[in-house]
Short mmCIF file of C-alpha atoms in Angstrom, two decimals:
data_model
loop_
_atom_site.label_atom_id
_atom_site.label_comp_id
_atom_site.label_asym_id
_atom_site.label_seq_id
_atom_site.Cartn_x
_atom_site.Cartn_y
_atom_site.Cartn_z
CA MET A 200 19.94 -4.30 -7.57
CA PRO A 201 22.26 -3.10 -5.13
CA ILE A 202 21.00 -2.15 -1.58
CA ALA A 203 21.55 1.48 -1.70
CA THR A 204 20.31 4.76 -0.86
CA VAL A 205 20.21 6.66 -4.54
CA ASP A 206 18.97 10.29 -4.39
CA PRO A 207 16.26 10.49 -7.11
CA THR A 208 16.80 13.96 -7.63
CA THR A 209 20.20 13.51 -8.79
CA GLY A 210 20.78 9.85 -9.42
CA GLU A 211 23.92 10.15 -6.95
CA THR A 212 24.41 6.92 -4.98
CA LEU A 213 24.66 8.19 -1.34
CA ARG A 214 25.35 5.17 0.59
CA THR A 215 25.56 1.58 -0.08
CA PHE A 216 25.25 -1.62 2.22
CA ASP A 217 26.28 -5.07 2.33
CA GLU A 218 23.73 -7.83 1.87
CA LEU A 219 23.36 -10.35 4.79
CA ASP A 220 24.95 -13.39 4.22
CA ALA A 221 23.52 -16.93 4.82
CA GLU A 222 24.96 -16.69 8.55
CA GLY A 223 23.50 -13.47 8.95
CA VAL A 224 20.07 -14.45 7.68
CA GLU A 225 19.97 -17.53 9.89
CA LYS A 226 20.73 -15.96 13.08
CA ARG A 227 17.79 -13.79 12.33
CA LEU A 228 15.35 -16.46 11.66
CA ALA A 229 16.51 -18.16 14.87
CA ALA A 230 15.95 -14.99 16.92
CA ALA A 231 12.26 -14.44 15.23
CA ALA A 232 11.63 -18.18 16.25
CA GLU A 233 12.99 -17.71 19.53
CA ALA A 234 11.02 -14.35 20.20
CA PHE A 235 7.68 -16.00 18.93
CA ARG A 236 7.57 -18.29 21.93
CA ALA A 237 7.81 -15.67 24.41
CA HIS A 238 6.13 -12.86 22.50
CA ARG A 239 2.77 -15.08 21.84
CA ALA A 240 2.47 -15.46 25.59
CA THR A 241 2.40 -11.80 26.62
CA PRO A 242 -0.97 -10.13 27.64
CA PHE A 243 -2.41 -7.58 25.20
CA ALA A 244 -1.90 -4.84 27.61
CA GLU A 245 1.86 -5.41 27.51
CA ARG A 246 2.04 -5.32 23.66
CA ALA A 247 -0.06 -2.45 23.50
CA ARG A 248 2.24 -0.70 25.92
CA LEU A 249 4.98 -1.13 23.64
CA LEU A 250 3.33 -0.24 20.44
CA ARG A 251 2.24 3.03 21.99
CA ARG A 252 5.84 3.42 22.89
CA ALA A 253 6.75 2.89 19.47
CA ALA A 254 4.17 5.36 18.28
CA ASP A 255 5.47 8.10 20.70
CA LEU A 256 8.87 7.63 19.42
CA LEU A 257 7.90 7.91 15.80
CA ASP A 258 6.20 11.19 16.41
CA ALA A 259 9.46 12.50 18.20
CA ASP A 260 11.24 11.31 14.97
CA GLN A 261 8.79 12.36 12.59
CA ASP A 262 10.95 15.18 10.84
CA GLU A 263 14.29 13.07 10.68
CA ILE A 264 12.45 10.11 9.35
CA ALA A 265 10.62 12.17 6.87
CA ARG A 266 13.98 13.45 5.50
CA THR A 267 15.13 10.03 5.24
CA MET A 268 12.16 8.78 3.14
CA THR A 269 12.25 11.89 0.90
CA THR A 270 15.99 11.40 0.27
CA GLU A 271 15.48 7.62 -0.38
CA MET A 272 12.42 7.68 -2.73
CA GLY A 273 11.46 11.48 -3.59
CA LYS A 274 8.12 12.00 -1.93
CA PRO A 275 7.58 15.67 -1.04
CA LEU A 276 8.57 16.40 2.26
CA ALA A 277 5.40 17.43 3.66
CA ALA A 278 3.91 13.81 2.47
CA ALA A 279 6.53 12.12 4.10
CA ARG A 280 5.62 13.87 7.67
CA ALA A 281 2.16 12.93 6.89
CA GLU A 282 3.07 9.18 6.40
CA ALA A 283 4.88 9.29 9.66
CA ALA A 284 2.03 10.78 11.51
CA LYS A 285 -0.29 7.94 9.92
CA CYS A 286 1.85 5.28 10.98
CA ALA A 287 1.86 6.25 14.53
CA LYS A 288 -1.75 6.72 14.47
CA ALA A 289 -2.21 3.23 13.41
CA MET A 290 -0.02 1.86 15.68
CA ARG A 291 -2.18 3.54 18.42
CA TRP A 292 -5.31 2.15 17.03
CA TYR A 293 -4.29 -1.49 17.07
CA ALA A 294 -2.96 -0.68 20.39
CA ASP A 295 -6.33 0.38 21.51
CA ASN A 296 -8.38 -2.11 19.67
CA ALA A 297 -6.33 -5.45 19.23
CA GLU A 298 -7.82 -7.19 22.10
CA ARG A 299 -11.23 -6.44 21.10
CA LEU A 300 -10.72 -7.68 17.61
CA LEU A 301 -9.30 -10.72 18.45
CA ALA A 302 -11.69 -11.52 21.76
CA ASP A 303 -12.97 -15.19 21.87
CA GLU A 304 -16.00 -15.43 19.56
CA HIS A 305 -19.05 -17.73 21.38
CA PRO A 306 -21.71 -19.12 18.98
CA ASP A 307 -25.04 -19.52 20.85
CA ASP A 308 -24.92 -22.87 22.92
CA ALA A 309 -28.31 -24.08 21.22
CA ASP A 310 -26.52 -23.91 17.67
CA VAL A 311 -24.07 -26.41 18.93
CA LYS A 312 -25.96 -28.49 21.25
CA ASP A 313 -26.58 -31.08 18.40
CA SER A 314 -22.83 -31.72 17.98
CA GLY A 315 -22.80 -32.59 21.57
CA ALA A 316 -21.08 -29.75 23.09
CA VAL A 317 -22.19 -27.93 26.08
CA ARG A 318 -20.22 -24.98 24.75
CA ALA A 319 -17.85 -23.98 22.19
CA ALA A 320 -15.38 -20.80 21.21
CA VAL A 321 -13.40 -19.64 18.64
CA ARG A 322 -9.93 -18.33 19.63
CA TYR A 323 -7.68 -16.17 17.43
CA ARG A 324 -3.96 -17.34 18.11
CA PRO A 325 -0.76 -16.06 16.42
CA LEU A 326 0.77 -18.27 13.57
CA GLY A 327 4.15 -17.60 14.28
CA THR A 328 6.98 -15.44 12.10
CA VAL A 329 5.64 -13.69 9.06
CA LEU A 330 7.79 -12.44 6.32
CA ALA A 331 7.04 -9.12 4.69
CA VAL A 332 8.01 -8.12 1.56
CA MET A 333 7.39 -4.61 1.29
CA PRO A 334 8.09 -1.70 -1.87
CA TRP A 335 9.12 1.72 -1.62
CA ASN A 336 6.65 4.18 -2.42
CA PHE A 337 5.28 4.45 1.20
CA PRO A 338 8.16 2.86 2.78
CA LEU A 339 7.01 3.81 6.52
CA TRP A 340 3.35 2.97 6.01
CA GLN A 341 3.49 -0.17 3.95
CA VAL A 342 5.38 -1.99 6.63
CA VAL A 343 3.64 -0.56 9.63
CA ARG A 344 0.25 -1.41 8.52
CA PHE A 345 1.59 -4.98 8.57
CA ALA A 346 3.71 -4.92 11.63
CA ALA A 347 1.28 -3.02 14.14
CA PRO A 348 -1.40 -5.88 13.82
CA ALA A 349 0.96 -8.72 13.32
CA LEU A 350 2.88 -7.67 16.55
CA MET A 351 -0.30 -7.21 18.49
CA ALA A 352 -1.48 -10.55 17.62
CA GLY A 353 1.19 -12.06 18.99
CA ASN A 354 3.32 -12.75 15.90
CA THR A 355 6.85 -11.78 14.96
CA GLY A 356 8.15 -10.33 11.78
CA LEU A 357 11.02 -10.10 9.43
CA LEU A 358 11.21 -7.44 6.97
CA LYS A 359 12.33 -7.81 3.64
CA HIS A 360 12.27 -4.13 2.30
CA ALA A 361 12.76 -2.54 -1.09
CA SER A 362 16.61 -2.52 -1.95
CA ASN A 363 16.45 1.39 -2.77
CA VAL A 364 14.99 2.23 0.93
CA PRO A 365 17.46 0.61 3.27
CA GLN A 366 17.91 3.21 5.78
CA THR A 367 14.32 3.54 6.21
CA ALA A 368 14.27 -0.35 6.83
CA LEU A 369 16.91 -0.30 9.32
CA TYR A 370 15.16 2.58 11.14
CA LEU A 371 11.87 0.40 11.40
CA GLU A 372 13.90 -2.35 13.29
CA GLU A 373 15.46 0.31 15.76
CA LEU A 374 12.16 1.65 16.50
CA PHE A 375 10.38 -1.42 17.59
CA ARG A 376 13.64 -2.25 19.72
CA ARG A 377 13.81 1.23 21.08
CA ALA A 378 10.21 0.68 21.99
CA GLY A 379 11.09 -2.21 24.22
CA PHE A 380 9.88 -5.01 22.03
CA PRO A 381 12.19 -8.20 22.80
CA GLU A 382 14.97 -9.07 20.67
CA GLY A 383 13.99 -10.86 17.49
CA CYS A 384 10.45 -9.53 17.44
CA PHE A 385 10.61 -7.51 14.50
CA GLN A 386 14.03 -7.54 12.22
CA THR A 387 15.16 -6.05 8.88
CA LEU A 388 16.58 -8.39 6.38
CA LEU A 389 19.13 -6.45 4.03
CA VAL A 390 18.70 -9.28 1.10
CA GLY A 391 17.94 -8.92 -2.42
CA SER A 392 14.74 -10.22 -4.03
CA ARG A 393 16.92 -13.68 -4.98
CA ALA A 394 16.83 -14.59 -1.18
CA VAL A 395 13.28 -14.35 -0.71
CA ASP A 396 12.24 -18.01 -1.89
CA ALA A 397 14.72 -19.76 0.65
CA ILE A 398 13.61 -17.56 3.33
CA LEU A 399 9.92 -18.27 2.77
CA ARG A 400 10.70 -21.97 2.47
CA ASP A 401 12.04 -22.10 5.73
CA PRO A 402 9.88 -24.06 8.27
CA ARG A 403 10.53 -21.26 11.01
CA VAL A 404 8.53 -18.88 8.59
CA ALA A 405 4.75 -19.39 8.96
CA ALA A 406 3.29 -17.05 6.25
CA ALA A 407 4.03 -13.91 4.33
CA THR A 408 2.58 -10.82 3.10
CA LEU A 409 3.51 -9.02 -0.08
CA THR A 410 3.00 -5.37 -1.19
CA GLY A 411 4.31 -4.76 -4.83
CA SER A 412 4.28 -5.72 -8.36
CA GLU A 413 2.41 -8.42 -9.99
CA PRO A 414 5.60 -10.51 -10.85
CA ALA A 415 6.68 -10.38 -7.18
CA GLY A 416 3.25 -11.55 -5.99
CA ARG A 417 3.26 -14.43 -8.41
CA ALA A 418 6.86 -15.56 -7.21
CA VAL A 419 5.94 -15.23 -3.45
CA ALA A 420 2.52 -17.00 -4.11
CA ALA A 421 3.82 -19.86 -5.81
CA THR A 422 6.58 -20.63 -3.33
CA ALA A 423 4.08 -20.23 -0.48
CA GLY A 424 1.68 -22.54 -2.19
CA ASP A 425 4.50 -24.86 -2.82
CA GLU A 426 5.18 -24.74 1.11
CA ILE A 427 1.33 -24.58 1.85
CA LYS A 428 1.99 -21.10 3.92
CA LYS A 429 -0.71 -18.46 4.30
CA THR A 430 -0.21 -15.05 1.89
CA VAL A 431 -1.73 -11.84 1.70
CA LEU A 432 -0.81 -9.82 -1.53
CA GLU A 433 -1.60 -6.29 -2.50
CA LEU A 434 -0.26 -5.43 -5.91
CA GLY A 435 -1.01 -3.32 -8.79
CA GLY A 436 -3.97 -0.89 -9.40
CA SER A 437 -5.31 0.98 -12.09
CA ASP A 438 -8.15 2.72 -10.17
CA PRO A 439 -11.34 4.27 -11.98
CA TYR A 440 -12.52 7.77 -10.88
CA VAL A 441 -16.03 8.17 -12.35
CA VAL A 442 -17.74 11.59 -12.55
CA MET A 443 -21.50 11.86 -13.08
CA PRO A 444 -23.70 14.83 -13.90
CA SER A 445 -25.05 15.62 -10.54
CA ALA A 446 -21.58 16.00 -9.16
CA ASP A 447 -19.71 19.13 -8.01
CA VAL A 448 -17.64 19.18 -10.91
CA GLU A 449 -15.11 21.71 -9.73
CA ARG A 450 -14.58 19.60 -6.44
CA ALA A 451 -14.19 16.62 -8.29
CA ALA A 452 -11.73 17.92 -10.73
CA ASP A 453 -9.41 19.55 -7.96
CA THR A 454 -9.78 16.29 -5.93
CA ALA A 455 -8.87 14.33 -9.08
CA VAL A 456 -5.42 16.02 -9.23
CA THR A 457 -4.37 15.02 -5.64
CA ALA A 458 -5.69 11.65 -6.34
CA ARG A 459 -3.60 11.11 -9.30
CA VAL A 460 -0.27 12.73 -8.34
CA GLN A 461 -0.19 11.76 -4.53
CA ASN A 462 3.32 10.37 -3.68
CA ASN A 463 4.47 11.71 -7.14
CA GLY A 464 1.93 9.54 -8.90
CA GLN A 465 3.57 6.28 -7.48
CA SER A 466 0.69 4.75 -5.56
CA CYS A 467 -1.13 1.76 -6.06
CA ILE A 468 -4.51 3.32 -4.71
CA ALA A 469 -3.69 6.55 -6.96
CA ALA A 470 -6.76 7.16 -9.26
CA LYS A 471 -5.21 6.70 -12.82
CA ARG A 472 -8.38 6.34 -15.23
CA PHE A 473 -10.80 9.16 -15.05
CA ILE A 474 -14.32 8.31 -16.56
CA VAL A 475 -16.54 11.29 -17.16
CA HIS A 476 -20.12 11.87 -18.26
CA THR A 477 -20.20 13.33 -21.46
CA ASP A 478 -22.38 16.26 -20.02
CA VAL A 479 -19.81 17.05 -17.54
CA TYR A 480 -16.84 16.13 -19.70
CA ASP A 481 -15.67 19.34 -20.94
CA ALA A 482 -15.58 21.20 -17.66
CA PHE A 483 -13.86 18.59 -15.94
CA THR A 484 -11.30 17.81 -18.34
CA GLU A 485 -10.44 21.56 -18.63
CA ARG A 486 -10.19 22.23 -15.06
CA PHE A 487 -8.38 19.03 -14.37
CA THR A 488 -5.80 19.54 -17.12
CA ALA A 489 -5.29 23.26 -16.15
CA THR A 490 -4.45 22.29 -12.44
CA MET A 491 -2.21 19.35 -13.41
CA ALA A 492 -0.17 21.73 -15.63
CA ALA A 493 0.08 24.56 -12.98
CA LEU A 494 1.58 22.08 -10.41
CA THR A 495 4.92 22.65 -9.26
CA VAL A 496 7.67 20.01 -10.12
CA GLY A 497 11.08 20.16 -8.39
CA ASP A 498 13.12 19.34 -5.05
CA PRO A 499 11.08 17.37 -2.78
CA MET A 500 12.84 18.85 0.10
CA ASP A 501 11.22 22.08 -1.01
CA GLU A 502 8.16 22.86 0.71
CA ALA A 503 6.57 24.49 -2.27
CA THR A 504 6.92 21.24 -4.32
CA ASP A 505 3.76 19.47 -5.66
CA VAL A 506 5.58 16.73 -7.41
CA GLY A 507 9.17 15.33 -7.12
CA PRO A 508 10.82 12.76 -9.04
CA LEU A 509 9.93 9.24 -9.59
CA ALA A 510 11.90 7.03 -7.27
CA THR A 511 13.84 4.87 -9.77
CA GLU A 512 15.14 5.70 -13.33
CA GLN A 513 13.69 2.50 -14.46
CA GLY A 514 10.34 3.66 -13.36
CA ARG A 515 10.56 6.90 -15.14
CA ALA A 516 11.72 4.76 -18.41
CA ASP A 517 8.54 2.60 -18.15
CA LEU A 518 6.31 5.58 -17.58
CA GLU A 519 7.77 7.13 -20.85
CA GLU A 520 7.19 3.91 -22.88
CA LEU A 521 3.48 3.80 -21.75
CA VAL A 522 2.91 7.37 -22.84
CA ASP A 523 4.85 7.07 -25.85
CA ASP A 524 3.12 3.95 -27.03
CA ALA A 525 0.03 5.67 -26.57
CA VAL A 526 0.76 8.89 -28.37
CA ARG A 527 1.75 7.11 -31.40
CA ALA A 528 -1.51 5.08 -31.57
CA GLY A 529 -3.40 8.44 -31.60
CA ALA A 530 -3.89 9.70 -28.17
CA GLU A 531 -3.83 13.36 -27.28
CA VAL A 532 -1.36 15.02 -24.58
CA ARG A 533 -3.35 17.69 -23.07
CA CYS A 534 -0.36 18.78 -20.69
CA GLY A 535 2.64 17.21 -20.17
CA GLY A 536 4.12 14.16 -21.73
CA ARG A 537 7.93 14.86 -21.38
CA ARG A 538 10.58 15.22 -18.80
CA PRO A 539 10.68 18.95 -17.37
CA GLU A 540 13.42 21.14 -18.43
CA GLY A 541 16.14 22.24 -15.74
CA GLN A 542 15.77 19.45 -13.37
CA GLY A 543 19.37 18.25 -14.14
CA ARG A 544 19.89 14.30 -13.68
CA GLY A 545 16.89 13.58 -11.69
CA TRP A 546 14.32 11.39 -12.34
CA TYR A 547 11.22 13.75 -13.00
CA TYR A 548 8.17 13.42 -15.13
CA GLU A 549 5.74 16.45 -16.03
CA PRO A 550 2.42 15.93 -14.75
CA THR A 551 0.51 14.73 -17.79
CA VAL A 552 -3.33 14.29 -19.01
CA LEU A 553 -4.00 11.94 -22.19
CA THR A 554 -7.31 11.80 -23.90
CA GLY A 555 -8.34 9.62 -26.99
CA VAL A 556 -6.85 6.58 -25.50
CA THR A 557 -8.56 3.17 -26.83
CA PRO A 558 -8.28 -0.50 -25.64
CA ALA A 559 -5.42 -0.94 -28.29
CA MET A 560 -2.90 1.03 -26.10
CA ARG A 561 -0.93 -0.39 -23.38
CA ILE A 562 -1.92 2.26 -20.78
CA HIS A 563 -5.55 1.31 -21.14
CA ARG A 564 -4.67 -2.15 -19.28
CA GLU A 565 -1.36 -1.56 -17.69
CA GLU A 566 -0.79 0.45 -14.67
CA ALA A 567 0.91 4.07 -15.19
CA PHE A 568 3.17 4.30 -11.98
CA GLY A 569 3.62 8.03 -12.13
CA PRO A 570 1.74 11.28 -12.57
CA VAL A 571 -0.06 10.25 -15.73
CA ALA A 572 -3.88 10.29 -15.93
CA VAL A 573 -6.01 9.19 -18.84
CA VAL A 574 -9.46 10.74 -19.10
CA TYR A 575 -12.48 8.85 -20.71
CA ARG A 576 -15.68 9.99 -21.93
CA ALA A 577 -19.02 7.91 -21.07
CA ALA A 578 -22.34 8.32 -22.01
CA ASP A 579 -24.24 6.87 -18.85
CA LEU A 580 -23.36 4.70 -15.64
CA ASP A 581 -23.42 1.55 -17.46
CA GLU A 582 -20.83 2.66 -19.91
CA ALA A 583 -18.81 4.19 -17.14
CA LEU A 584 -18.92 0.78 -14.92
CA ALA A 585 -18.07 -1.08 -18.21
CA LEU A 586 -14.89 0.94 -18.69
CA ALA A 587 -14.02 0.88 -15.07
CA ASN A 588 -14.14 -2.99 -14.89
CA ASP A 589 -12.13 -3.05 -18.27
CA THR A 590 -8.75 -3.63 -16.65
CA PRO A 591 -6.93 -6.77 -14.86
CA PHE A 592 -6.97 -4.78 -11.60
CA GLY A 593 -9.33 -4.44 -8.76
CA LEU A 594 -7.91 -2.13 -6.16
CA SER A 595 -10.11 0.71 -5.44
CA SER A 596 -12.60 3.12 -6.95
CA ASN A 597 -14.23 6.43 -6.99
CA LEU A 598 -17.58 7.91 -7.91
CA TRP A 599 -18.75 11.21 -7.65
CA THR A 600 -22.24 11.67 -7.84
CA ARG A 601 -25.46 13.19 -5.67
CA ASP A 602 -27.70 10.50 -7.13
CA ARG A 603 -28.20 7.78 -4.30
CA ASP A 604 -29.36 5.10 -7.12
CA GLU A 605 -26.01 5.70 -8.87
CA VAL A 606 -24.07 4.89 -5.72
CA GLU A 607 -25.95 1.42 -5.13
CA ARG A 608 -25.69 0.54 -8.76
CA PHE A 609 -22.07 1.40 -9.02
CA ALA A 610 -21.18 -0.26 -5.58
CA ALA A 611 -23.02 -3.43 -6.70
CA GLY A 612 -21.29 -3.65 -10.26
CA ILE A 613 -17.62 -2.59 -9.70
CA GLU A 614 -15.00 -5.09 -9.48
CA ALA A 615 -12.77 -3.72 -6.69
CA GLY A 616 -11.79 -4.00 -2.96
CA GLY A 617 -13.27 -0.47 -2.05
CA VAL A 618 -15.66 2.24 -3.56
CA PHE A 619 -14.81 5.71 -2.25
CA VAL A 620 -17.96 8.28 -2.96
CA ASN A 621 -17.47 12.02 -3.53
CA GLY A 622 -13.72 11.66 -2.13
CA MET A 623 -10.45 10.03 -3.14
CA THR A 624 -9.53 6.58 -1.94
CA ALA A 625 -7.41 6.60 1.27
CA SER A 626 -6.24 3.62 3.83
CA HIS A 627 -7.60 4.09 7.35
CA PRO A 628 -6.66 1.70 10.05
CA ALA A 629 -10.35 1.18 10.86
CA LEU A 630 -11.30 -0.18 7.28
CA PRO A 631 -10.02 -3.25 5.53
CA PHE A 632 -7.82 -2.67 2.56
CA GLY A 633 -7.08 -4.99 -0.33
CA GLY A 634 -8.39 -5.95 -3.86
CA VAL A 635 -9.40 -8.43 -6.28
CA LYS A 636 -8.35 -9.94 -9.81
CA ARG A 637 -4.75 -9.24 -10.31
CA SER A 638 -4.62 -6.36 -7.56
CA GLY A 639 -4.25 -9.60 -4.91
CA TYR A 640 -5.90 -11.16 -2.57
CA GLY A 641 -6.54 -11.11 1.48
CA ARG A 642 -7.08 -7.82 3.48
CA GLU A 643 -4.89 -5.40 5.47
CA LEU A 644 -6.19 -3.16 8.29
CA ALA A 645 -8.82 -3.27 10.69
CA GLY A 646 -9.94 -6.70 12.06
CA HIS A 647 -9.95 -8.20 8.94
CA GLY A 648 -6.19 -7.40 8.61
CA ILE A 649 -5.16 -8.57 12.11
CA LYS A 650 -6.96 -11.89 11.78
CA GLU A 651 -4.99 -12.55 8.30
CA PHE A 652 -2.15 -14.14 10.45
CA CYS A 653 -4.14 -15.70 13.02
CA ASN A 654 -5.12 -19.29 13.54
CA ALA A 655 -8.85 -19.35 14.13
CA THR A 656 -9.14 -22.18 16.65
CA THR A 657 -12.24 -24.00 17.39
CA VAL A 658 -12.53 -25.07 21.07
CA TRP A 659 -15.36 -27.58 21.80
CA GLU A 660 -16.42 -28.92 25.13
CA ALA A 661 -18.46 -31.49 26.31
CA ASP A 662 -19.30 -32.51 30.09
#
């Protein structure tokens, strides 16, 4: 895949970039290793000052970088602005909290006395240079939620971004440089996916983090395992959204629309499978379908647009295959299910609601990465939980109910990294984020995320 900005509203290639050659990659690897030796010794106060400066610059650049993101991958402009604001918020959160999160831990002296120690501590130290392999769907946020904690912990970063968002990738490198981070602390590598293996095997790279597809995660994990290097993987998701009879059904249906079509439906944590108790199934499905059908599909630069194009032509083709397979096997299309008319050569797809989906259909188990929702009927919470867990993924989940017992049963029984009750899934700097099963392993954000790329060092002392 060429490294290029391709406008998803027209399919037109706007700008292309040369891939780094071996000499260019070597130069950046050497710079990252050199920067780590100095950056790891800087005090938290200095790292925080630089990260707050980056947040200030990002706030000032919000409109410009939002337009760049929208041009490169098609998200509505308002959503792009919100993404930039969220990144600045996360930077400030880590600037404010990293030192506390990584403070030395001191077990009770009595607990370690029988080891011969008079005192002991656990200290968190940076690992080194971390390679980040990142996707196009949240081209700023996915990177910042790795970079902010990694830099505050004293690590350095190398970014291999998706090949269709090169301008966003280069902006991020320049942002940290403008903020005052020393040369080599954060660098973008304009390389294709075939270059990742050799970079990850380089001894100057200590660890890797990847957000992306399951095949990409398998490849990075295999290489890292062979090299015995730490990885964090955040892969796909097919999140369940369960609605029980005690819920506010109208609010649940309205929120469900946003939960499904956020980022044009191209989000790992978007709700994709809507599992509704039979007592409220008809009311929910009617309102949900009507609201999905009424969404405005169009130019993402237009403030009135609700849903823009898919980011790539292949992405739309993959989505169409899933829907067509379900329809051939007997699923009912309640709305959408086709390319909208009058959108020219852009990679648009109508917001779509399917019912009557069975386990025989691909969409029952595969992730639909676009504005396509599947609505199931469940007789009770036990059946809803069984449907919710009937997926290879386990990223997040949603439950709508006013019944406290149902909340506890769902939270105990769901196979997912998150449970969001009476609201839609969202990531937040103060809360750990990640999944189980084929959604990956490890955690981003919060204290869990900043410690993923630290060496938890035991310091044992005797007289």
